[in-house]
mmCIF file with all atom_site columns, C-alpha atoms in Angstrom:
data_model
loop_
_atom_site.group_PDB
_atom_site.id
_atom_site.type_symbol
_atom_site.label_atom_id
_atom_site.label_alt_id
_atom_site.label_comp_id
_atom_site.label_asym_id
_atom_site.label_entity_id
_atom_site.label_seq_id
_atom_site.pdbx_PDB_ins_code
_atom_site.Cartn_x
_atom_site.Cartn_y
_atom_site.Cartn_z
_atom_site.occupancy
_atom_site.B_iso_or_equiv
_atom_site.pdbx_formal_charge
_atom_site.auth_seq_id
_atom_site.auth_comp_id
_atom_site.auth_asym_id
_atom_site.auth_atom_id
_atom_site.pdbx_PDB_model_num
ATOM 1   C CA . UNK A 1 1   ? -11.292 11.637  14.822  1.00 91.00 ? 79  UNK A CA 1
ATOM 2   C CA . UNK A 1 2   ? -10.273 14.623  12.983  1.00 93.00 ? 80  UNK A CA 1
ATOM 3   C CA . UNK A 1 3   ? -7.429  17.043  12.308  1.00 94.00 ? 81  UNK A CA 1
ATOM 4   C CA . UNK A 1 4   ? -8.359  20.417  14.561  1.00 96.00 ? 82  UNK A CA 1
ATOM 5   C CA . UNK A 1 5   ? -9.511  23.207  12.390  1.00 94.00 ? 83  UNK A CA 1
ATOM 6   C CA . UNK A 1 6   ? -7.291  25.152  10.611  1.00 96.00 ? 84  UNK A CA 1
ATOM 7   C CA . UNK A 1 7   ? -7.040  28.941  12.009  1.00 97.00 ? 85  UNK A CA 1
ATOM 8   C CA . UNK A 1 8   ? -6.989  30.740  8.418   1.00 97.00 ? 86  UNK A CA 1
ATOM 9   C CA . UNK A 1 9   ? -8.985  30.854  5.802   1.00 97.00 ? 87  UNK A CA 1
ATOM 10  C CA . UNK A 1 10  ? -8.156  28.364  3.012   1.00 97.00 ? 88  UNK A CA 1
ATOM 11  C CA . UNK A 1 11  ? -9.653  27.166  -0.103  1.00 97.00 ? 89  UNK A CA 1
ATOM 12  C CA . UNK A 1 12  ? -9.674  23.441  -1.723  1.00 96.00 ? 90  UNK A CA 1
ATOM 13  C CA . UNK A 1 13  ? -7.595  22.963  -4.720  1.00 98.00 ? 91  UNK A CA 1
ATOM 14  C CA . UNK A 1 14  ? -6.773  19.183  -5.051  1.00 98.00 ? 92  UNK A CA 1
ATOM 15  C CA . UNK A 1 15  ? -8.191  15.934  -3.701  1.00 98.00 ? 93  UNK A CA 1
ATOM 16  C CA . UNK A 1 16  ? -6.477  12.253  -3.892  1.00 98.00 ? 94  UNK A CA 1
ATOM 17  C CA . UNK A 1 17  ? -8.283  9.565   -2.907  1.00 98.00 ? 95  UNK A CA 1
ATOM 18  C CA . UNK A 1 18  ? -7.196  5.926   -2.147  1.00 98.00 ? 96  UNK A CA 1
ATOM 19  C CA . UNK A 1 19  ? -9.257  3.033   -1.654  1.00 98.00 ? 97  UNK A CA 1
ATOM 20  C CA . UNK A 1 20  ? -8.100  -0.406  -1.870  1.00 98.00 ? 98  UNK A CA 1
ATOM 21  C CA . UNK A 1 21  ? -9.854  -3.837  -0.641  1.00 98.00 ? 99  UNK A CA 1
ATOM 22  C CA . UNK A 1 22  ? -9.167  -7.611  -0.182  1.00 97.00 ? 100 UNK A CA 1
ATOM 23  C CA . UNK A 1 23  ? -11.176 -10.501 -1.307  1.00 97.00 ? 101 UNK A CA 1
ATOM 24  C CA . UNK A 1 24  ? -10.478 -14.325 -0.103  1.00 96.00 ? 102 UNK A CA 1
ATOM 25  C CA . UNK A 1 25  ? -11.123 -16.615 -2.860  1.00 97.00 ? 103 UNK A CA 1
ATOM 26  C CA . UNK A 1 26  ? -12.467 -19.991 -3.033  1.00 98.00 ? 104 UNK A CA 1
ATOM 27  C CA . UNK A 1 27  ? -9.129  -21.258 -4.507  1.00 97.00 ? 105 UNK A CA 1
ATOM 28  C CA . UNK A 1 28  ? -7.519  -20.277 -1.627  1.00 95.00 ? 106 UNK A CA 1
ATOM 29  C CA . UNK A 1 29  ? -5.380  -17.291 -2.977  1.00 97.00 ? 107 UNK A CA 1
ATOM 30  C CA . UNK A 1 30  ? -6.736  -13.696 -2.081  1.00 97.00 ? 108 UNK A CA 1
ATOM 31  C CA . UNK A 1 31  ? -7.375  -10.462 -4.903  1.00 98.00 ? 109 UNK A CA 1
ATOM 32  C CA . UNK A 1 32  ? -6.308  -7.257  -3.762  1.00 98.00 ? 110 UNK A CA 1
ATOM 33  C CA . UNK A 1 33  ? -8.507  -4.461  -5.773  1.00 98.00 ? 111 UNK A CA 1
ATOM 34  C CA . UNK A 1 34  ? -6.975  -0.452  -5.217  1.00 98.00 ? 112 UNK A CA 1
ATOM 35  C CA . UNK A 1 35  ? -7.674  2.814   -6.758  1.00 98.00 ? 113 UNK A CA 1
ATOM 36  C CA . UNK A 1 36  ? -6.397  6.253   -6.823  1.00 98.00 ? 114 UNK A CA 1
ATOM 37  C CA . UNK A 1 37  ? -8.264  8.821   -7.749  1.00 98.00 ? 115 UNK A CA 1
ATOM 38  C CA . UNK A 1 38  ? -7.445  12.702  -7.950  1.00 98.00 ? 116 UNK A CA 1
ATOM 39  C CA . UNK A 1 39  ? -9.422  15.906  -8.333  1.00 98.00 ? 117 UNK A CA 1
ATOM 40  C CA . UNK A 1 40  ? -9.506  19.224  -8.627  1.00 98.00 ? 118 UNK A CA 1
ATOM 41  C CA . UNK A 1 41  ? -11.615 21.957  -7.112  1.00 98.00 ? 119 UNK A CA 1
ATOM 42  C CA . UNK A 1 42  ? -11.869 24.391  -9.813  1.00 97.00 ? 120 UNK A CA 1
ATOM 43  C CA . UNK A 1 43  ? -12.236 24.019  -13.693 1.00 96.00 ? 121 UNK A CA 1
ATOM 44  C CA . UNK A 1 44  ? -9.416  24.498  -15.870 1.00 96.00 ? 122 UNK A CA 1
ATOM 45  C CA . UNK A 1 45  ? -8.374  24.304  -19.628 1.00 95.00 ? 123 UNK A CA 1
ATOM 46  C CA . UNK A 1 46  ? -7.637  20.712  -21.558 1.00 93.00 ? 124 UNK A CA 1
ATOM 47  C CA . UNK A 1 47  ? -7.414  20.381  -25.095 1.00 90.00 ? 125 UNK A CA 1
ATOM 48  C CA . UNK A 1 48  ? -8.233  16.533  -24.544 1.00 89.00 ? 126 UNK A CA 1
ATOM 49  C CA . UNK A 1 49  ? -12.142 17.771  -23.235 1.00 88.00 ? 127 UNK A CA 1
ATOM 50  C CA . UNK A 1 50  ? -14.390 18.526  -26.210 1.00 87.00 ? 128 UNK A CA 1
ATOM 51  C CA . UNK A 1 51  ? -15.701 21.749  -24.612 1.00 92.00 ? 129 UNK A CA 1
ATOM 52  C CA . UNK A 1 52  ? -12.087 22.734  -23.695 1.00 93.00 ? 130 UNK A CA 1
ATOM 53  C CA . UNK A 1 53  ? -12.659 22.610  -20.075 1.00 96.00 ? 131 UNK A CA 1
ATOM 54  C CA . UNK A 1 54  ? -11.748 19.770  -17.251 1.00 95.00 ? 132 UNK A CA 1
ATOM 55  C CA . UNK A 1 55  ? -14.977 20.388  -14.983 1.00 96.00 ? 133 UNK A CA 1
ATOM 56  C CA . UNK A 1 56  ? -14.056 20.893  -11.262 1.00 97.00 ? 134 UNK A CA 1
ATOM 57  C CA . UNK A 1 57  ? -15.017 17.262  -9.884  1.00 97.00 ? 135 UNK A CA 1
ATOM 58  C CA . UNK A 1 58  ? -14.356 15.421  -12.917 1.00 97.00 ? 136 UNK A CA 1
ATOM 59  C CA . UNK A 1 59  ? -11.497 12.934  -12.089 1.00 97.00 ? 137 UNK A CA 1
ATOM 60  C CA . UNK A 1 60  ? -8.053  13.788  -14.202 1.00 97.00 ? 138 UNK A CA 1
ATOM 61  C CA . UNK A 1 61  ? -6.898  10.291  -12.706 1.00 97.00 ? 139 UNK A CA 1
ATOM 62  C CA . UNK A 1 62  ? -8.677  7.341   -11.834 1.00 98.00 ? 140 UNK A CA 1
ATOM 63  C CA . UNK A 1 63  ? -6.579  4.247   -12.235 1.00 98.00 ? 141 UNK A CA 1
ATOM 64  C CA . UNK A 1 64  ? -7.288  0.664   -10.644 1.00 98.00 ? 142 UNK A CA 1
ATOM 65  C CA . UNK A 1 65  ? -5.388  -2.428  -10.088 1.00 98.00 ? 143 UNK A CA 1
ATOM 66  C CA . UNK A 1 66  ? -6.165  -5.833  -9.011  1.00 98.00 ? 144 UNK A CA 1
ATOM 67  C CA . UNK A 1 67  ? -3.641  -8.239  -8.233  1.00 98.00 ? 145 UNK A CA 1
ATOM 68  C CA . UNK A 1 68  ? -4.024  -12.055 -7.182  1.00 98.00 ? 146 UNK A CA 1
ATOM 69  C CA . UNK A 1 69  ? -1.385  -12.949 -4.685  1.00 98.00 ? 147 UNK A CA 1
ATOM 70  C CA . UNK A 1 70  ? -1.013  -16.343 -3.411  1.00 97.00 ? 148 UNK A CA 1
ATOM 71  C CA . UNK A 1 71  ? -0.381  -17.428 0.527   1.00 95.00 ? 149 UNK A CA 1
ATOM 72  C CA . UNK A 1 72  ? 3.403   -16.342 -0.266  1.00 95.00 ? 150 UNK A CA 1
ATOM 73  C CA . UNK A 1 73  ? 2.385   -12.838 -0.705  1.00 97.00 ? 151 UNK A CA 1
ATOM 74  C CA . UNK A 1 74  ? 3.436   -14.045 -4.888  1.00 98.00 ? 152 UNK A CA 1
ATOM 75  C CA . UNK A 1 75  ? 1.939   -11.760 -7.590  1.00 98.00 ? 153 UNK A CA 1
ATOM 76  C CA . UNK A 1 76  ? -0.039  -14.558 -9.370  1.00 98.00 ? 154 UNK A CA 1
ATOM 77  C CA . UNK A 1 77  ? -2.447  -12.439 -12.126 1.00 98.00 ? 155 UNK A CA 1
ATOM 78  C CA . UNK A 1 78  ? -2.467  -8.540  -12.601 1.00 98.00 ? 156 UNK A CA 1
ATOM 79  C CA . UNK A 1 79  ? -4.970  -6.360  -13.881 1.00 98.00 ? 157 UNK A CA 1
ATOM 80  C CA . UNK A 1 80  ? -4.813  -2.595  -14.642 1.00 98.00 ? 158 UNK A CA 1
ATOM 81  C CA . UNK A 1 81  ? -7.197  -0.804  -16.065 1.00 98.00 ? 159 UNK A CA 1
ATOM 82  C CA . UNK A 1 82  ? -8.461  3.166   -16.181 1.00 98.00 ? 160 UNK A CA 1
ATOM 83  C CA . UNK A 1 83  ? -11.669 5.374   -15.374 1.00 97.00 ? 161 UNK A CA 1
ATOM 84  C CA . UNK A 1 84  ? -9.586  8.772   -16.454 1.00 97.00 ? 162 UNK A CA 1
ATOM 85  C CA . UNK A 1 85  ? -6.459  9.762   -17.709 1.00 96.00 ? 163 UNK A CA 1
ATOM 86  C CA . UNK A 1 86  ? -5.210  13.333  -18.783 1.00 94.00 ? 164 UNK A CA 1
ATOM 87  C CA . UNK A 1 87  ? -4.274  12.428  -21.971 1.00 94.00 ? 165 UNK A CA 1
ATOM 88  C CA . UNK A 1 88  ? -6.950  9.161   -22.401 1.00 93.00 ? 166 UNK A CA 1
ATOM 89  C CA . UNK A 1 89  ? -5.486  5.999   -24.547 1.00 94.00 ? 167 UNK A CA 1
ATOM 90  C CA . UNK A 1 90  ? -1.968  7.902   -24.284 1.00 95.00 ? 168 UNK A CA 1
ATOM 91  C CA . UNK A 1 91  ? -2.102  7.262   -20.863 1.00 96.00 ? 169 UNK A CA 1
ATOM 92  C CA . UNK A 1 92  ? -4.209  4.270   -20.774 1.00 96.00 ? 170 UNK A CA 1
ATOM 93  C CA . UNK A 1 93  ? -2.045  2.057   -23.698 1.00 96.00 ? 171 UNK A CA 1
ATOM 94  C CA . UNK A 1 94  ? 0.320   1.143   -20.672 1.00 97.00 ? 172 UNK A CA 1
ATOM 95  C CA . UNK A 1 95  ? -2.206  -0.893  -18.725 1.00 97.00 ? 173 UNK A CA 1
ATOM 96  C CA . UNK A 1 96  ? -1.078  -4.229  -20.083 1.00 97.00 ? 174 UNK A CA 1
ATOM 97  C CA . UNK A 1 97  ? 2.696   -3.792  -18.643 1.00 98.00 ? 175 UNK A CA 1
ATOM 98  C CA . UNK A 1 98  ? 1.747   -4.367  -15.156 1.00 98.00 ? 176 UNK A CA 1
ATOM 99  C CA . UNK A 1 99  ? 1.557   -7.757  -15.892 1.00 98.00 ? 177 UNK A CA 1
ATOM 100 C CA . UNK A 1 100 ? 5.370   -7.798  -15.518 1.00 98.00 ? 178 UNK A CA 1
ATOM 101 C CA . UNK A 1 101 ? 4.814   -7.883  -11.810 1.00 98.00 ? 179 UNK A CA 1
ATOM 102 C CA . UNK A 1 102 ? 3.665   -11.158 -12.093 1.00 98.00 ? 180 UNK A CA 1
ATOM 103 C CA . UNK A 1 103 ? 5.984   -13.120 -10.224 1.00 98.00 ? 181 UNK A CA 1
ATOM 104 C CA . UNK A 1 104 ? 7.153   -10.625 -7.592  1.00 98.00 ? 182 UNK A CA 1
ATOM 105 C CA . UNK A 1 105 ? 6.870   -10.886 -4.014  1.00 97.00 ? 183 UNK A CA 1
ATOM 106 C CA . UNK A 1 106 ? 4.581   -8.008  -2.186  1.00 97.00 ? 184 UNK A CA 1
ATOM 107 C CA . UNK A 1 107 ? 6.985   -8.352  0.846   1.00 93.00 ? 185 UNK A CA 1
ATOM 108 C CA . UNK A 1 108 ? 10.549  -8.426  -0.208  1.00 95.00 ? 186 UNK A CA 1
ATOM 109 C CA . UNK A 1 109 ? 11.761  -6.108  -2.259  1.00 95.00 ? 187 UNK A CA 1
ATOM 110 C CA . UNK A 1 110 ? 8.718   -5.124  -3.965  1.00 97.00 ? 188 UNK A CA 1
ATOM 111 C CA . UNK A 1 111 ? 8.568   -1.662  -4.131  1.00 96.00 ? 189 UNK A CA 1
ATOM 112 C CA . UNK A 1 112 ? 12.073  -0.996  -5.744  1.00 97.00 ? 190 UNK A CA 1
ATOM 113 C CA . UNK A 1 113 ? 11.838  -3.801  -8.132  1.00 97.00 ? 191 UNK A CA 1
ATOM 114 C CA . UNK A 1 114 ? 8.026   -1.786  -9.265  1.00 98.00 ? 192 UNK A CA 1
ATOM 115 C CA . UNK A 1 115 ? 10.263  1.005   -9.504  1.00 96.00 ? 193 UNK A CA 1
ATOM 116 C CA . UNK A 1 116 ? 13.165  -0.789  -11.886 1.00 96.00 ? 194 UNK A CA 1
ATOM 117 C CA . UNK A 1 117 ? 10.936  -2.530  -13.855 1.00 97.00 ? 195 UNK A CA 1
ATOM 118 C CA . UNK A 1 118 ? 7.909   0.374   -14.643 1.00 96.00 ? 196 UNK A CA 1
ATOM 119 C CA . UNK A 1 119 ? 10.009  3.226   -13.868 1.00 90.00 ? 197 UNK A CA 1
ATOM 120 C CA . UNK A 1 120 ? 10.021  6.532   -16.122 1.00 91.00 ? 198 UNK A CA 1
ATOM 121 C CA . UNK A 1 121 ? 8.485   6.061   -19.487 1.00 95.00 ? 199 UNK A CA 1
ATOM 122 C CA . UNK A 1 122 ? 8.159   2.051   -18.837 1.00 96.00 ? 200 UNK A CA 1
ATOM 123 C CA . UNK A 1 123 ? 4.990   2.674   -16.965 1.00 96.00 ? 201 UNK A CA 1
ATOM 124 C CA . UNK A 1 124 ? 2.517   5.314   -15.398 1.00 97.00 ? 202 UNK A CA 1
ATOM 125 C CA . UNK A 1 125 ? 3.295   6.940   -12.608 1.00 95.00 ? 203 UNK A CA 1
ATOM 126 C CA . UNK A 1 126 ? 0.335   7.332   -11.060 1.00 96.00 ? 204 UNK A CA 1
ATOM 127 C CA . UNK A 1 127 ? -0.851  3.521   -11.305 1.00 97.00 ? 205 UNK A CA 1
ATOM 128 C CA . UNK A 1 128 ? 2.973   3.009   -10.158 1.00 97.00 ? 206 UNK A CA 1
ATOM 129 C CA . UNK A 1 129 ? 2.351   4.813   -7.130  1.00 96.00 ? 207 UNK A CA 1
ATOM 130 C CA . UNK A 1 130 ? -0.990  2.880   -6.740  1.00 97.00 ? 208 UNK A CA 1
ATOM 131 C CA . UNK A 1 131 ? 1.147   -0.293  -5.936  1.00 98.00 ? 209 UNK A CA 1
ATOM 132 C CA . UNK A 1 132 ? 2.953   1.425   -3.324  1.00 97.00 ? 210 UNK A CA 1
ATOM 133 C CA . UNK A 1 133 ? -0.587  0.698   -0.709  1.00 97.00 ? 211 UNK A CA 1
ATOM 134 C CA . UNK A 1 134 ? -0.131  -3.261  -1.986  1.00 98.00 ? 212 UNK A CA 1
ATOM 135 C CA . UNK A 1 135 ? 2.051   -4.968  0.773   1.00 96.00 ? 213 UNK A CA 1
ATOM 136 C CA . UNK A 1 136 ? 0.670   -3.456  3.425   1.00 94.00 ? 214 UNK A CA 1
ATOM 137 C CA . UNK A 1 137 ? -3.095  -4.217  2.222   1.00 97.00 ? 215 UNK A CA 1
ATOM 138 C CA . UNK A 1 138 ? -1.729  -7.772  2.108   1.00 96.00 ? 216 UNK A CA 1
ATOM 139 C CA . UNK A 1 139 ? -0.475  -8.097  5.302   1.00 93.00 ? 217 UNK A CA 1
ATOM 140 C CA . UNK A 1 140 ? -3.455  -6.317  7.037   1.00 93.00 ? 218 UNK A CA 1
ATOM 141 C CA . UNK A 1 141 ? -5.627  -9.089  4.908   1.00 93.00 ? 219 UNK A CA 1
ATOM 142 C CA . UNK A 1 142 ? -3.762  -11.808 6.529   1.00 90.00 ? 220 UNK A CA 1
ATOM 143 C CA . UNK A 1 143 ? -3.871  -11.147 9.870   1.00 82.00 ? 221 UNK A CA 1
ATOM 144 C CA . UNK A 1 144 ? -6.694  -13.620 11.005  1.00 73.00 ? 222 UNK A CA 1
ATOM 145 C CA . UNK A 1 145 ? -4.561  -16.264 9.551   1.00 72.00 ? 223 UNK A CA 1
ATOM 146 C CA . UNK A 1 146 ? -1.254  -15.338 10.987  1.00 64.00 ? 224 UNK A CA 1
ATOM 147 C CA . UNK A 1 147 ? -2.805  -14.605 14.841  1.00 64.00 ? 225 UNK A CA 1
ATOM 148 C CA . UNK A 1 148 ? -4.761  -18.312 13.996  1.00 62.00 ? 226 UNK A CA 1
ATOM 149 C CA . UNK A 1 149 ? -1.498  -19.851 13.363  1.00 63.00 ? 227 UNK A CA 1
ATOM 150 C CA . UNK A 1 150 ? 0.490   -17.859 16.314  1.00 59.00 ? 228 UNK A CA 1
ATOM 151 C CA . UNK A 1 151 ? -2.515  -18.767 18.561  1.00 59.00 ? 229 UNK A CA 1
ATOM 152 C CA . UNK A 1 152 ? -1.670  -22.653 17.579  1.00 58.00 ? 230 UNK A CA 1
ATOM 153 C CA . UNK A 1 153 ? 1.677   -22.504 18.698  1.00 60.00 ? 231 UNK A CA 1
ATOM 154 C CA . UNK A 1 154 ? 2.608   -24.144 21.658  1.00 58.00 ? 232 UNK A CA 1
ATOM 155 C CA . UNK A 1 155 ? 3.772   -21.665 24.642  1.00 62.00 ? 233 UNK A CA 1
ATOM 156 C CA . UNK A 1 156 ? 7.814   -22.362 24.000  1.00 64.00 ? 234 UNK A CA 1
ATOM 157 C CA . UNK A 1 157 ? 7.590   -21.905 20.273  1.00 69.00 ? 235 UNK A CA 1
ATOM 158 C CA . UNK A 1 158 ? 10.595  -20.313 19.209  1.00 79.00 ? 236 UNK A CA 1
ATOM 159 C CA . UNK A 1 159 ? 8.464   -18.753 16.216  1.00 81.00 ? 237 UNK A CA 1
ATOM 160 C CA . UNK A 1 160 ? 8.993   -15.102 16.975  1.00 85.00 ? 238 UNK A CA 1
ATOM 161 C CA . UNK A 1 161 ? 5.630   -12.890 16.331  1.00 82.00 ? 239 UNK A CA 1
ATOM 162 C CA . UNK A 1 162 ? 5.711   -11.335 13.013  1.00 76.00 ? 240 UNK A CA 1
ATOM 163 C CA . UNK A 1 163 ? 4.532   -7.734  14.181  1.00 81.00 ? 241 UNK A CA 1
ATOM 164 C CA . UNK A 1 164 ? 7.421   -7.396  16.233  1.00 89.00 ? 242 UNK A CA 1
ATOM 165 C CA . UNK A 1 165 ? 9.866   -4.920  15.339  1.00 89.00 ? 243 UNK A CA 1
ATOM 166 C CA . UNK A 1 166 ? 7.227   -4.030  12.556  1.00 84.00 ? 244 UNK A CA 1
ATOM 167 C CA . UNK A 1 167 ? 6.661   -0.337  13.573  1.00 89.00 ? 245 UNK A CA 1
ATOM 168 C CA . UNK A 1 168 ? 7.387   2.095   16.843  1.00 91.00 ? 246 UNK A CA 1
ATOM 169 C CA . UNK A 1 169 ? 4.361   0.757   19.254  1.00 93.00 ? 247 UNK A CA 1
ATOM 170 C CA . UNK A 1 170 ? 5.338   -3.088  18.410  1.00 92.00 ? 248 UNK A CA 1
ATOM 171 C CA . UNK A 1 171 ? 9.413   -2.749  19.018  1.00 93.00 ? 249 UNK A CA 1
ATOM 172 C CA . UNK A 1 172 ? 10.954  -5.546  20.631  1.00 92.00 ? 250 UNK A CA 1
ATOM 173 C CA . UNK A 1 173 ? 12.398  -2.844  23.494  1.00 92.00 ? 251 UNK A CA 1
ATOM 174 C CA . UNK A 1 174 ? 8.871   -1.343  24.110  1.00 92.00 ? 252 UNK A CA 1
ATOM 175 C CA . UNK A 1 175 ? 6.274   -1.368  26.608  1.00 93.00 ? 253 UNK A CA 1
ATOM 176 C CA . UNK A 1 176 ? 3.732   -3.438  23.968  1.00 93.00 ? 254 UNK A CA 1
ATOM 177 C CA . UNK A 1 177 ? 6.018   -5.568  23.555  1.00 92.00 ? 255 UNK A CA 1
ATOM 178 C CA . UNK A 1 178 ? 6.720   -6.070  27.325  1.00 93.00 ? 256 UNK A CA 1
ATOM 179 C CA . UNK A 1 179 ? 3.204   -6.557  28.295  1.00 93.00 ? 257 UNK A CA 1
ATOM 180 C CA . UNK A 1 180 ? 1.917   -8.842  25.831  1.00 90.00 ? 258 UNK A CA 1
ATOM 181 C CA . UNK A 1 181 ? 4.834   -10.667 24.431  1.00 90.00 ? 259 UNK A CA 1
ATOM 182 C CA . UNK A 1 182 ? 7.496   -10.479 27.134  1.00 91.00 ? 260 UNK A CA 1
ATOM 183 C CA . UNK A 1 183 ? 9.417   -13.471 26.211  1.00 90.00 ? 261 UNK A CA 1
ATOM 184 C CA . UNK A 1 184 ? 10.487  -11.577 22.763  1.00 89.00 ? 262 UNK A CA 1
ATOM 185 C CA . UNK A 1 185 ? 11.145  -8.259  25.297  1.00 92.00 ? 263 UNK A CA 1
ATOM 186 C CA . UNK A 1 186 ? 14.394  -6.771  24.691  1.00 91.00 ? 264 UNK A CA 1
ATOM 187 C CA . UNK A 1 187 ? 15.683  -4.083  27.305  1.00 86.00 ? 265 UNK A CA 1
ATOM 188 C CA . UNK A 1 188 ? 17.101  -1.068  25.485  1.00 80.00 ? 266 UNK A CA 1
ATOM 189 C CA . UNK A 1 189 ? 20.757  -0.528  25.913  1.00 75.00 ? 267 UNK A CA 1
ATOM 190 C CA . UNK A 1 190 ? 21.466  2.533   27.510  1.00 61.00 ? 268 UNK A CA 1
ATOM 191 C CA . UNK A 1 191 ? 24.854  4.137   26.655  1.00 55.00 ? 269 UNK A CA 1
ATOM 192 C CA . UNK A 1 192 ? 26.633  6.295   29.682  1.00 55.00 ? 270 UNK A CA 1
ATOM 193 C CA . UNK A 1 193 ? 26.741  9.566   28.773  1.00 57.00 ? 271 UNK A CA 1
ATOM 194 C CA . UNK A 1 194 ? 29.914  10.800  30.453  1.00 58.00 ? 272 UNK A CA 1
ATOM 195 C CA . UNK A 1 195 ? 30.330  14.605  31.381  1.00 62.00 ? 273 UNK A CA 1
ATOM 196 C CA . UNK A 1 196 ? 33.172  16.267  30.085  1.00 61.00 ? 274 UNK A CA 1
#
């Protein structure tokens, strides 16, 4: 599936990319490796290149995280490291500080207490951003498990599904919700709308 074409003329200029995967590991926690890149489509001056010029193509960021979460979605290890920066070790001196979020919890709270604790000069903000795609890698990675230990729930269980109420398609007043997990269906209340 793609976007329909665009009906004028246009010309690249910028590219980010984001890739992240997950790894289960044979201690039983689970590595979470991202990575943001950005180019751009034309050269342009940089007194940090030796011939002057940042080559269209060459990355001006390329920064990469791993975290090791445990079955609490608990930052256990961090590791931040960088392919290109705009202004190299100036950039790339920060790495080690990400080991602050060691400790933190990828699904409460996480993304403001990233922002409080690397915000501004404290950290980079494009390997900041990079943690943004972190919880929701996490969750997708622990799916299997979750359905596995929804599917071993007896019929009555009063343990509520965790996608519910997670996003539009899986609210508890919707027609998803209806059809495949009625007894957590809640009817939307309808408010009168009284002429005047």
């Amino acid at each position: 599936m793609a976007l329909p074409p665009s009906t004028i003329s246009r010309s690249p200029l910028h590219t980010r990319t984001y890739h992240a995967q997950a790894f289960a590991r044979e201690d039983g926690m689970l590595d979470i490796e991202a990575e943001i890149m950005d180019t751009k489509a034309y050269d342009f001056p940089s007194k940090m290149s030796e011939s002057g010029v940042h080559e269209a193509g060459d990355p001006v960021h390329h920064m990469l995280m791993r975290v090791t979460i445990d079955k609490n979605y608990v930052i256990q290890d961090v590791v931040a490291t960088y392919g290109a920066a705009p202004y190299r070790n100036h950039c790339t001196g920060i790495a080690d500080a990400y080991r602050k979020l060691i400790g933190l919890s990828l699904v409460k709270g996480f993304k403001r207490s990233v922002r409080e604790i690397m915000s501004r000069t404290s950290g980079c903000t494009h390997m900041t951003e990079l943690t943004d795609i972190l919880p929701t890698v996490a969750i997708q990675s622990m799916v299997k498990e979750a359905r596995a230990k929804q599917d071993d729930e007896p019929e009555d269980s009063q343990q509520r599904p965790f996608q519910i109420d997670g996003c539009h398609a899986l609210r508890s007043s919707g027609e998803v919700v209806k059809m495949f997990y009625p007894k957590w269906y809640e009817a939307a209340e309808h408010t009168e709308v009284v002429p005047e």
